Amino acid sequence: MGYGHWDDTAYRAGKTYRARHGVDDFGYTAETRSQPYETWCAHPLLDPFGVGTRECRDSAEHGESLPVAVLFDVTGSMGKVPRIMQDKLGTLHGLLRSRGYARHPQLLFGAIGDADTDRVPLQVGQFESDNRMDEQLRAILLEGGGGGQKSESYELAAYFMARHVATDAWDKRGKRGYLFLIGDELNKSRLAARHIRSVIGDHVRRDVSVDSIYHELEQRWHVHYILPNQSSYYRDPQIAAHWRGLLGQNFLKLDDPAAVCELIALTIGLGEDRVDLDTGLADLRDVGSADEADAVGRALGAKPGGGMRALPPGR
Amino acid sequence: MNNEKARGARMFGDSHLVVVDLGFGDAGKGATVDWLCSPEADLAVAAVVRFNGGAQAAHNVIADGRHHTFAQFGAGTFAGVPTLLSRHMLVEPIALAAESDRLAALGVPDPLGLLAVDGRALLTTPIHIAANRAREDARGSSRHGSCGRGIGETAWYALEHDAPTVADCRTPSVLRAKLDRLAAHYDALVGPSAHGYEPIDALVAMYGDFAHAVRITDDGELRRVARRGRLVFEGAQGVLLDEWRGFHPHTTWSTVEPRNARALVAEIGGTAAVLGVTRTYMTRHGAGPLPTESALDLPEPHNGTGPYQGAFRQGHLDPILLRYAIEVCGGIDGLVVNHLDAPATLCAATAYDTDRGVVTELVLGRWRDLDHQQRLTEQLSGATSILVPIGADPVPWIANRLDVPVVLTGHGPDRRDRIAHREPVPRTGNRPTLSSVTQVPA
C-alpha cells in the first residue's frame, strides 16, 4: 500500500519528523560519543549482561510467531556498513509482511564487536513486531572499535543466541528461526569463558570450541553469515573459507550493502517456501529495487549462466 | 488590452485572496498561487491557507528552474511563504513527510518549519486509505473516480464517529483508542481486501514524531498571521467537484467552493476577493460528465492516468459549466485564464442539445439538494454540446462571456509566463447570443 515501496511508510515519515526536531537516527551513538570512552556502555534495552532470556512468543494477534534475528558487526573494519544496516533494517519487517514472505515475523536486532578490545562487544535487543524495533536500532551503539586481528566476537553472539533465547516456534512447533550474522572477519579461535562471564554474566569456567557452539546454534536456527561489500575483507579468501566451512551454502556475499534487507527477506521467503528465487527477484524489481534485486540475485547465486543453487529448506 | 506587468497590490487593495478552480481541477491554481506569492506580484502575502481537500491535491508549480507538485504544502512555498493548514483540511502526515523531503531536495530550507497545522483538522490515516482502495476496488467498473487517497473515507467516517484529529497526535493514548476504533470499524471491508496498513503502534509512534516536528495551532492563528500581511486561500480540486454543488455522485467529499474560505476571512474581520481559475479548455481526471469532451490531444506533462482516478480527459471550453461554477461561488471578483500557450482549440460551447431540447444554462438548485445535482448529471450525460468558434484572442471573449474581468493570464507553465492585467480585460462587450451561434464539428 501507500507511498513507499514497502509498508514501511510510517517508519520513513517518522524519520523525517525526528530529523526536524533534532533526534538523530543514531541518537544513542551520538550521545555516547560525546561522553568519555571509559563510560561507554550498551543501552539498557540492548545490554546482554544478566538478561536471562530474550523471548519470541506467540500472541493472540500473531498466532505463529517466526523468530528472525539480525546481528551486525559494528567494528571499524565494517566501514560505513553498520550505518547502512541501521538505516535499512528498519524496513525489514514491512518487507517481510508486504510480500507475504513471513506472516508473523518477530525481529530482534543486535550488534557485535570485539570482546578483547571493545567497551561494548555485544548488544542484543528484544523480539518485536512493531515500531519498537526502530527504537532498538536507534539505541545500538556504533562503537567502531575492533582490534585489527581479523577476528571479532561472533562466537560470543552465537553463544547468546544458543543459550539465552527462547522461542515458541521451537518450543511449540519444533520450527527453527532465522539468524543472520553480518560481518567481515573471522570468529575468535575459541569461545572464551572469560568473555562469557564478563559480557553475558554466565558462570562458565571452560572455553568452548567455535564449531561446537555453532553446531548447538544450528539445532534451533537457520544460521546465515552475510559478508557485505565496502567492508575490509570482502575479497579475502580466508574469510570465505572460514564461514563456508562453518555454515556451508549459508555463507552469502553481498556486493551492495544497501540490499541487505532485501537479501534477508528473500532468504526467509525461500526458506519458508513462500516464493521461488525468480519470483522473489521479480518482486524486488516490481517495487523499484532493481539495483538491490541484482545484488541479491548475485548473492543467492542467480547469475545469468550460472547454475541456480538450492537454498536451505524450511525445516 | 493592457498587458503591462502590474503591481498586484493596486489590483486587490487590502483584500485577502481566495483562489478556486472553476472546473474539475488542474486549471492552474498552483501556478496562480505561486505567482501571487512571488516577489514579482509584490502582494505582501503572509501565508497561504489551505481550506479544503487533503493530500490528493496536485498543484504544479514551475519557478526559478524548480518544479514541484504541491499536495499539502501551499503553492507559495517556493517563494518562502508559510502555509497554514486550516481546520477544514484533511491532513495526511505520511505523505506530508514525503513531500517535505522532496521540497528539501529542491533546496527549500526546512520545509516543515514553514508549516502550521490547525489541531482540529481531521487526520487521514493508512486505515482510511486502505478502506478507500478496498471500496473502490469493489466498485469495479462503476468507480467514482477517487484518487485512492482516503479523502472521502476521512470525511465520511468523521460525520458519524469521533475521528482522529491532528491535535490527537500529541496524546498517544487518545490517538491509539481512536485508531483502534477506526480499524475495528473498517475491519470487515479492509480485512479480506488486498490492502492493509502498518501496526497501529507504528502509526502512533510516527504521529507522535509528527506532532513534535510540526507547529500545531488553534483558532487564533489565522488572525495572528493576517496581522503580518495578506492571506491567500488556496483551494484544492475544482468547484464543479464540490460535494454539494458538483455533479453527483462524481464529486469529492469536500467543500470546494469558497464558502469556508469566506467564513474564515469573516472570522478575522477581513474582506476577500475570489479569483476563479480556468484553462482555455476543459479537463477532467476520472469519471463523470464532461459535455464538451473531445480528443484534443493537448500536451499534459504533469497529469497521467492514475490507477484509481482513471484517465485524464480534455474537452473544449465550456462557458455554460464555468458560468454555473461562478454562480456556485456566489460570484467571483476576477478571472485567471491559463494555458493560453496551448494550441488553440478555438471552440467553445454555447448550448447543449439534450433529450429535452436546447439548454444554455444550468439551473442552480438548493444547497445540499443532491437529487437536483443528480438530475444535472443526467442532463449533462445525455448532452451534445453546440460549439462556436472563438476569435484568435480568447481572453476578451471569455471575459465577456463570463461577465468577469480577467486579472491574470498564463502563457506557459513557468512563473515568468504569467501576465497581470492592471486594467482588467473589459467585460462590457456583448455576450454572444444563441441566434449568433453557428455549429461547428466537435
PDB file of C-alpha atoms in Angstrom, chain B residues 21-238:
ATOM      1  CA  ASP B  21     -10.697  26.326  -9.839  1.00  0.00           C
ATOM      2  CA  LEU B  22     -13.888  26.860 -11.845  1.00  0.00           C
ATOM      3  CA  GLY B  23     -13.702  23.464 -13.493  1.00  0.00           C
ATOM      4  CA  PHE B  24     -12.876  19.951 -12.347  1.00  0.00           C
ATOM      5  CA  GLY B  25      -9.357  20.736 -11.142  1.00  0.00           C
ATOM      6  CA  ASP B  26      -5.974  21.078 -12.862  1.00  0.00           C
ATOM      7  CA  ALA B  27      -6.686  24.569 -14.239  1.00  0.00           C
ATOM      8  CA  GLY B  28      -3.594  26.106 -12.663  1.00  0.00           C
ATOM      9  CA  LYS B  29      -4.347  27.124  -9.066  1.00  0.00           C
ATOM     10  CA  GLY B  30      -0.824  26.176  -8.047  1.00  0.00           C
ATOM     11  CA  ALA B  31       0.838  28.385 -10.638  1.00  0.00           C
ATOM     12  CA  THR B  32      -1.590  31.182  -9.736  1.00  0.00           C
ATOM     13  CA  VAL B  33      -0.881  30.983  -6.011  1.00  0.00           C
ATOM     14  CA  ASP B  34       2.856  30.780  -6.662  1.00  0.00           C
ATOM     15  CA  TRP B  35       2.645  33.956  -8.734  1.00  0.00           C
ATOM     16  CA  LEU B  36       0.523  35.791  -6.149  1.00  0.00           C
ATOM     17  CA  CYS B  37       3.163  34.946  -3.521  1.00  0.00           C
ATOM     18  CA  SER B  38       6.128  35.855  -5.727  1.00  0.00           C
ATOM     19  CA  PRO B  39       8.254  38.983  -5.477  1.00  0.00           C
ATOM     20  CA  GLU B  40       7.038  39.885  -8.978  1.00  0.00           C
ATOM     21  CA  ALA B  41       3.460  40.254  -7.724  1.00  0.00           C
ATOM     22  CA  ASP B  42       4.524  42.325  -4.716  1.00  0.00           C
ATOM     23  CA  LEU B  43       1.360  41.485  -2.785  1.00  0.00           C
ATOM     24  CA  ALA B  44       2.933  41.149   0.680  1.00  0.00           C
ATOM     25  CA  VAL B  45       1.477  37.689   1.246  1.00  0.00           C
ATOM     26  CA  ALA B  46       1.957  36.498   4.855  1.00  0.00           C
ATOM     27  CA  ALA B  47       0.639  32.970   4.428  1.00  0.00           C
ATOM     28  CA  VAL B  48      -1.108  30.552   2.142  1.00  0.00           C
ATOM     29  CA  VAL B  49      -4.139  28.993   3.831  1.00  0.00           C
ATOM     30  CA  ARG B  50      -5.464  25.632   2.646  1.00  0.00           C
ATOM     31  CA  PHE B  51      -9.192  25.443   3.259  1.00  0.00           C
ATOM     32  CA  ASN B  52     -10.288  22.162   1.708  1.00  0.00           C
ATOM     33  CA  GLY B  53      -9.132  18.788   0.498  1.00  0.00           C
ATOM     34  CA  GLY B  54      -6.012  16.990   1.583  1.00  0.00           C
ATOM     35  CA  ALA B  55      -3.092  15.024   0.245  1.00  0.00           C
ATOM     36  CA  GLN B  56      -4.828  14.341  -3.060  1.00  0.00           C
ATOM     37  CA  ALA B  57      -4.236  17.885  -4.311  1.00  0.00           C
ATOM     38  CA  ALA B  58      -1.688  18.144  -7.132  1.00  0.00           C
ATOM     39  CA  HIS B  59      -0.780  21.754  -7.792  1.00  0.00           C
ATOM     40  CA  ASN B  60       2.101  22.079 -10.207  1.00  0.00           C
ATOM     41  CA  VAL B  61       4.464  24.982  -9.884  1.00  0.00           C
ATOM     42  CA  ILE B  62       7.476  25.741 -12.046  1.00  0.00           C
ATOM     43  CA  ALA B  63       9.581  28.644 -10.845  1.00  0.00           C
ATOM     44  CA  ASP B  64      13.259  29.545 -10.718  1.00  0.00           C
ATOM     45  CA  GLY B  65      14.152  26.336 -12.527  1.00  0.00           C
ATOM     46  CA  ARG B  66      12.341  24.139  -9.995  1.00  0.00           C
ATOM     47  CA  HIS B  67       9.217  22.023 -10.405  1.00  0.00           C
ATOM     48  CA  HIS B  68       7.101  20.599  -7.599  1.00  0.00           C
ATOM     49  CA  THR B  69       3.624  19.143  -7.422  1.00  0.00           C
ATOM     50  CA  PHE B  70       2.234  20.659  -4.247  1.00  0.00           C
ATOM     51  CA  ALA B  71      -0.160  18.476  -2.283  1.00  0.00           C
ATOM     52  CA  GLN B  72      -0.316  19.637   1.321  1.00  0.00           C
ATOM     53  CA  PHE B  73       2.266  22.389   1.311  1.00  0.00           C
ATOM     54  CA  GLY B  74       0.898  25.640  -0.075  1.00  0.00           C
ATOM     55  CA  ALA B  75       1.968  26.646  -3.567  1.00  0.00           C
ATOM     56  CA  GLY B  76       3.685  29.735  -2.117  1.00  0.00           C
ATOM     57  CA  THR B  77       6.435  27.573  -0.634  1.00  0.00           C
ATOM     58  CA  PHE B  78       8.996  28.288  -3.385  1.00  0.00           C
ATOM     59  CA  ALA B  79       8.531  31.976  -2.604  1.00  0.00           C
ATOM     60  CA  GLY B  80       9.195  31.220   1.074  1.00  0.00           C
ATOM     61  CA  VAL B  81       5.601  31.944   2.093  1.00  0.00           C
ATOM     62  CA  PRO B  82       4.417  29.830   5.072  1.00  0.00           C
ATOM     63  CA  THR B  83       1.416  27.519   4.866  1.00  0.00           C
ATOM     64  CA  LEU B  84      -1.415  27.220   7.351  1.00  0.00           C
ATOM     65  CA  LEU B  85      -3.449  24.045   7.095  1.00  0.00           C
ATOM     66  CA  SER B  86      -6.836  25.187   8.394  1.00  0.00           C
ATOM     67  CA  ARG B  87      -9.318  23.121  10.342  1.00  0.00           C
ATOM     68  CA  HIS B  88     -11.112  22.316   7.075  1.00  0.00           C
ATOM     69  CA  MET B  89      -8.110  20.385   5.762  1.00  0.00           C
ATOM     70  CA  LEU B  90      -7.671  16.626   5.883  1.00  0.00           C
ATOM     71  CA  VAL B  91      -4.073  16.163   6.958  1.00  0.00           C
ATOM     72  CA  GLU B  92      -2.046  13.095   5.964  1.00  0.00           C
ATOM     73  CA  PRO B  93       1.300  13.162   7.817  1.00  0.00           C
ATOM     74  CA  ILE B  94       2.960  10.260   5.967  1.00  0.00           C
ATOM     75  CA  ALA B  95       2.505  11.968   2.608  1.00  0.00           C
ATOM     76  CA  LEU B  96       3.380  15.289   4.227  1.00  0.00           C
ATOM     77  CA  ALA B  97       6.761  13.934   5.355  1.00  0.00           C
ATOM     78  CA  ALA B  98       7.477  12.630   1.868  1.00  0.00           C
ATOM     79  CA  GLU B  99       6.518  15.992   0.376  1.00  0.00           C
ATOM     80  CA  SER B 100       8.765  17.762   2.865  1.00  0.00           C
ATOM     81  CA  ASP B 101      11.649  15.526   1.790  1.00  0.00           C
ATOM     82  CA  ARG B 102      11.020  16.351  -1.868  1.00  0.00           C
ATOM     83  CA  LEU B 103      10.904  20.080  -1.157  1.00  0.00           C
ATOM     84  CA  ALA B 104      14.111  19.862   0.860  1.00  0.00           C
ATOM     85  CA  ALA B 105      15.736  18.052  -2.076  1.00  0.00           C
ATOM     86  CA  LEU B 106      14.695  21.006  -4.259  1.00  0.00           C
ATOM     87  CA  GLY B 107      16.553  23.349  -1.946  1.00  0.00           C
ATOM     88  CA  VAL B 108      13.717  24.641   0.242  1.00  0.00           C
ATOM     89  CA  PRO B 109      15.347  25.124   3.648  1.00  0.00           C
ATOM     90  CA  ASP B 110      13.409  23.402   6.466  1.00  0.00           C
ATOM     91  CA  PRO B 111      10.042  22.959   4.716  1.00  0.00           C
ATOM     92  CA  LEU B 112       8.352  21.710   7.891  1.00  0.00           C
ATOM     93  CA  GLY B 113       9.350  24.952   9.554  1.00  0.00           C
ATOM     94  CA  LEU B 114       7.105  26.790   7.081  1.00  0.00           C
ATOM     95  CA  LEU B 115       4.075  24.830   8.217  1.00  0.00           C
ATOM     96  CA  ALA B 116       1.402  25.382  10.856  1.00  0.00           C
ATOM     97  CA  VAL B 117      -1.484  22.956  11.244  1.00  0.00           C
ATOM     98  CA  ASP B 118      -4.801  23.582  12.976  1.00  0.00           C
ATOM     99  CA  GLY B 119      -5.195  20.928  15.664  1.00  0.00           C
ATOM    100  CA  ARG B 120      -8.847  20.469  14.752  1.00  0.00           C
ATOM    101  CA  ALA B 121      -8.049  19.282  11.218  1.00  0.00           C
ATOM    102  CA  LEU B 122      -9.013  15.674  10.588  1.00  0.00           C
ATOM    103  CA  LEU B 123      -6.278  13.107  10.193  1.00  0.00           C
ATOM    104  CA  THR B 124      -6.240  10.895   7.101  1.00  0.00           C
ATOM    105  CA  THR B 125      -4.589   7.609   8.103  1.00  0.00           C
ATOM    106  CA  PRO B 126      -3.409   4.492   6.244  1.00  0.00           C
ATOM    107  CA  ILE B 127      -6.570   2.847   7.594  1.00  0.00           C
ATOM    108  CA  HIS B 128      -8.733   5.333   5.671  1.00  0.00           C
ATOM    109  CA  ILE B 129      -6.567   4.847   2.598  1.00  0.00           C
ATOM    110  CA  ALA B 130      -6.839   1.055   2.717  1.00  0.00           C
ATOM    111  CA  ALA B 131     -10.620   1.369   3.162  1.00  0.00           C
ATOM    112  CA  ASN B 132     -10.851   3.789   0.250  1.00  0.00           C
ATOM    113  CA  ARG B 133      -8.964   1.441  -2.049  1.00  0.00           C
ATOM    114  CA  ALA B 134     -10.830  -1.645  -0.912  1.00  0.00           C
ATOM    115  CA  ARG B 135     -14.154   0.095  -1.527  1.00  0.00           C
ATOM    116  CA  GLU B 136     -13.123   1.457  -4.912  1.00  0.00           C
ATOM    117  CA  ASP B 137     -11.866  -1.994  -5.992  1.00  0.00           C
ATOM    118  CA  ALA B 138     -15.235  -3.452  -5.019  1.00  0.00           C
ATOM    119  CA  ARG B 139     -16.993  -0.926  -7.262  1.00  0.00           C
ATOM    120  CA  GLY B 140     -15.230  -2.373 -10.285  1.00  0.00           C
ATOM    121  CA  SER B 141     -16.227  -0.643 -13.475  1.00  0.00           C
ATOM    122  CA  SER B 142     -18.548   1.831 -11.768  1.00  0.00           C
ATOM    123  CA  ARG B 143     -15.730   3.623  -9.974  1.00  0.00           C
ATOM    124  CA  HIS B 144     -16.365   7.147  -8.778  1.00  0.00           C
ATOM    125  CA  GLY B 145     -13.016   8.400  -9.949  1.00  0.00           C
ATOM    126  CA  SER B 146     -11.494   8.538  -6.489  1.00  0.00           C
ATOM    127  CA  CYS B 147      -7.785   9.295  -6.087  1.00  0.00           C
ATOM    128  CA  GLY B 148      -7.379   6.380  -3.684  1.00  0.00           C
ATOM    129  CA  ARG B 149      -6.016   8.716  -1.007  1.00  0.00           C
ATOM    130  CA  GLY B 150      -8.669   8.154   1.662  1.00  0.00           C
ATOM    131  CA  ILE B 151     -10.166  11.645   1.435  1.00  0.00           C
ATOM    132  CA  GLY B 152     -13.799  10.549   1.178  1.00  0.00           C
ATOM    133  CA  GLU B 153     -13.402   7.950   3.907  1.00  0.00           C
ATOM    134  CA  THR B 154     -11.887  10.548   6.233  1.00  0.00           C
ATOM    135  CA  ALA B 155     -14.769  12.963   5.746  1.00  0.00           C
ATOM    136  CA  TRP B 156     -17.397  10.242   5.836  1.00  0.00           C
ATOM    137  CA  TYR B 157     -16.143   8.488   8.985  1.00  0.00           C
ATOM    138  CA  ALA B 158     -15.912  11.815  10.828  1.00  0.00           C
ATOM    139  CA  LEU B 159     -19.612  12.513  10.242  1.00  0.00           C
ATOM    140  CA  GLU B 160     -20.693   9.653  12.476  1.00  0.00           C
ATOM    141  CA  HIS B 161     -17.690   8.946  14.697  1.00  0.00           C
ATOM    142  CA  ASP B 162     -15.155  10.534  16.986  1.00  0.00           C
ATOM    143  CA  ALA B 163     -12.455  10.693  14.325  1.00  0.00           C
ATOM    144  CA  PRO B 164      -8.737  11.235  14.915  1.00  0.00           C
ATOM    145  CA  THR B 165      -7.537  14.821  14.578  1.00  0.00           C
ATOM    146  CA  VAL B 166      -4.138  16.438  14.283  1.00  0.00           C
ATOM    147  CA  ALA B 167      -4.278  17.518  17.937  1.00  0.00           C
ATOM    148  CA  ASP B 168      -4.738  13.878  18.987  1.00  0.00           C
ATOM    149  CA  CYS B 169      -1.208  13.170  17.721  1.00  0.00           C
ATOM    150  CA  ARG B 170       0.046  14.877  20.872  1.00  0.00           C
ATOM    151  CA  THR B 171      -1.756  12.382  23.122  1.00  0.00           C
ATOM    152  CA  PRO B 172      -0.800   8.796  22.227  1.00  0.00           C
ATOM    153  CA  SER B 173      -3.424   7.143  24.456  1.00  0.00           C
ATOM    154  CA  VAL B 174      -6.280   9.133  22.910  1.00  0.00           C
ATOM    155  CA  LEU B 175      -4.967   8.630  19.401  1.00  0.00           C
ATOM    156  CA  ARG B 176      -4.471   4.900  19.889  1.00  0.00           C
ATOM    157  CA  ALA B 177      -8.038   4.446  21.136  1.00  0.00           C
ATOM    158  CA  LYS B 178      -9.408   6.350  18.138  1.00  0.00           C
ATOM    159  CA  LEU B 179      -7.252   4.388  15.695  1.00  0.00           C
ATOM    160  CA  ASP B 180      -8.313   1.103  17.291  1.00  0.00           C
ATOM    161  CA  ARG B 181     -11.966   2.030  16.831  1.00  0.00           C
ATOM    162  CA  LEU B 182     -11.304   3.188  13.282  1.00  0.00           C
ATOM    163  CA  ALA B 183      -9.542  -0.096  12.456  1.00  0.00           C
ATOM    164  CA  ALA B 184     -12.351  -2.132  14.016  1.00  0.00           C
ATOM    165  CA  HIS B 185     -14.902  -0.159  12.032  1.00  0.00           C
ATOM    166  CA  TYR B 186     -13.202  -0.956   8.729  1.00  0.00           C
ATOM    167  CA  ASP B 187     -12.125  -4.478   9.563  1.00  0.00           C
ATOM    168  CA  ALA B 188     -14.829  -6.186   7.510  1.00  0.00           C
ATOM    169  CA  LEU B 189     -14.023  -4.038   4.467  1.00  0.00           C
ATOM    170  CA  VAL B 190     -10.213  -3.997   4.639  1.00  0.00           C
ATOM    171  CA  GLY B 191      -9.585  -7.460   6.104  1.00  0.00           C
ATOM    172  CA  PRO B 192     -10.469  -9.521   3.033  1.00  0.00           C
ATOM    173  CA  SER B 193      -9.090  -6.927   0.567  1.00  0.00           C
ATOM    174  CA  ALA B 194      -5.643  -6.675  -0.967  1.00  0.00           C
ATOM    175  CA  HIS B 195      -4.969  -3.563   1.115  1.00  0.00           C
ATOM    176  CA  GLY B 196      -3.508  -3.233   4.559  1.00  0.00           C
ATOM    177  CA  TYR B 197      -1.700  -0.889   6.873  1.00  0.00           C
ATOM    178  CA  GLU B 198       1.123  -0.928   9.366  1.00  0.00           C
ATOM    179  CA  PRO B 199       0.591  -1.894  13.011  1.00  0.00           C
ATOM    180  CA  ILE B 200      -1.217   0.784  14.992  1.00  0.00           C
ATOM    181  CA  ASP B 201       1.722   1.050  17.394  1.00  0.00           C
ATOM    182  CA  ALA B 202       3.908   2.052  14.462  1.00  0.00           C
ATOM    183  CA  LEU B 203       1.394   4.685  13.413  1.00  0.00           C
ATOM    184  CA  VAL B 204       1.003   6.117  16.917  1.00  0.00           C
ATOM    185  CA  ALA B 205       4.780   6.452  17.269  1.00  0.00           C
ATOM    186  CA  MET B 206       5.081   8.184  13.908  1.00  0.00           C
ATOM    187  CA  TYR B 207       2.191  10.580  14.617  1.00  0.00           C
ATOM    188  CA  GLY B 208       3.942  11.458  17.875  1.00  0.00           C
ATOM    189  CA  ASP B 209       7.076  12.353  15.911  1.00  0.00           C
ATOM    190  CA  PHE B 210       4.862  14.402  13.564  1.00  0.00           C
ATOM    191  CA  ALA B 211       3.337  16.332  16.474  1.00  0.00           C
ATOM    192  CA  HIS B 212       6.813  17.176  17.771  1.00  0.00           C
ATOM    193  CA  ALA B 213       8.104  18.333  14.427  1.00  0.00           C
ATOM    194  CA  VAL B 214       5.215  20.477  13.176  1.00  0.00           C
ATOM    195  CA  ARG B 215       3.648  23.513  14.832  1.00  0.00           C
ATOM    196  CA  ILE B 216       0.078  22.656  15.834  1.00  0.00           C
ATOM    197  CA  THR B 217      -2.093  25.720  16.287  1.00  0.00           C
ATOM    198  CA  ASP B 218      -5.543  26.824  17.385  1.00  0.00           C
ATOM    199  CA  ASP B 219      -8.212  29.218  16.130  1.00  0.00           C
ATOM    200  CA  GLY B 220      -6.175  32.309  16.977  1.00  0.00           C
ATOM    201  CA  GLU B 221      -3.554  31.530  14.357  1.00  0.00           C
ATOM    202  CA  LEU B 222      -5.367  32.968  11.332  1.00  0.00           C
ATOM    203  CA  ARG B 223      -5.766  36.357  12.986  1.00  0.00           C
ATOM    204  CA  ARG B 224      -2.134  36.346  14.113  1.00  0.00           C
ATOM    205  CA  VAL B 225      -0.886  35.597  10.603  1.00  0.00           C
ATOM    206  CA  ALA B 226      -3.227  38.125   8.996  1.00  0.00           C
ATOM    207  CA  ARG B 227      -1.632  40.876  11.094  1.00  0.00           C
ATOM    208  CA  ARG B 228       1.597  40.237   9.217  1.00  0.00           C
ATOM    209  CA  GLY B 229       0.096  40.630   5.770  1.00  0.00           C
ATOM    210  CA  ARG B 230      -2.262  39.331   3.152  1.00  0.00           C
ATOM    211  CA  LEU B 231      -3.608  35.776   3.151  1.00  0.00           C
ATOM    212  CA  VAL B 232      -4.018  33.710   0.016  1.00  0.00           C
ATOM    213  CA  PHE B 233      -6.566  30.922   0.376  1.00  0.00           C
ATOM    214  CA  GLU B 234      -5.574  28.102  -1.934  1.00  0.00           C
ATOM    215  CA  GLY B 235      -8.476  25.879  -2.949  1.00  0.00           C
ATOM    216  CA  ALA B 236      -7.959  22.285  -3.927  1.00  0.00           C
ATOM    217  CA  GLN B 237      -9.694  20.495  -6.800  1.00  0.00           C
ATOM    218  CA  GLY B 238     -12.433  22.328  -8.742  1.00  0.00           C
TER     219      GLY B 238
END
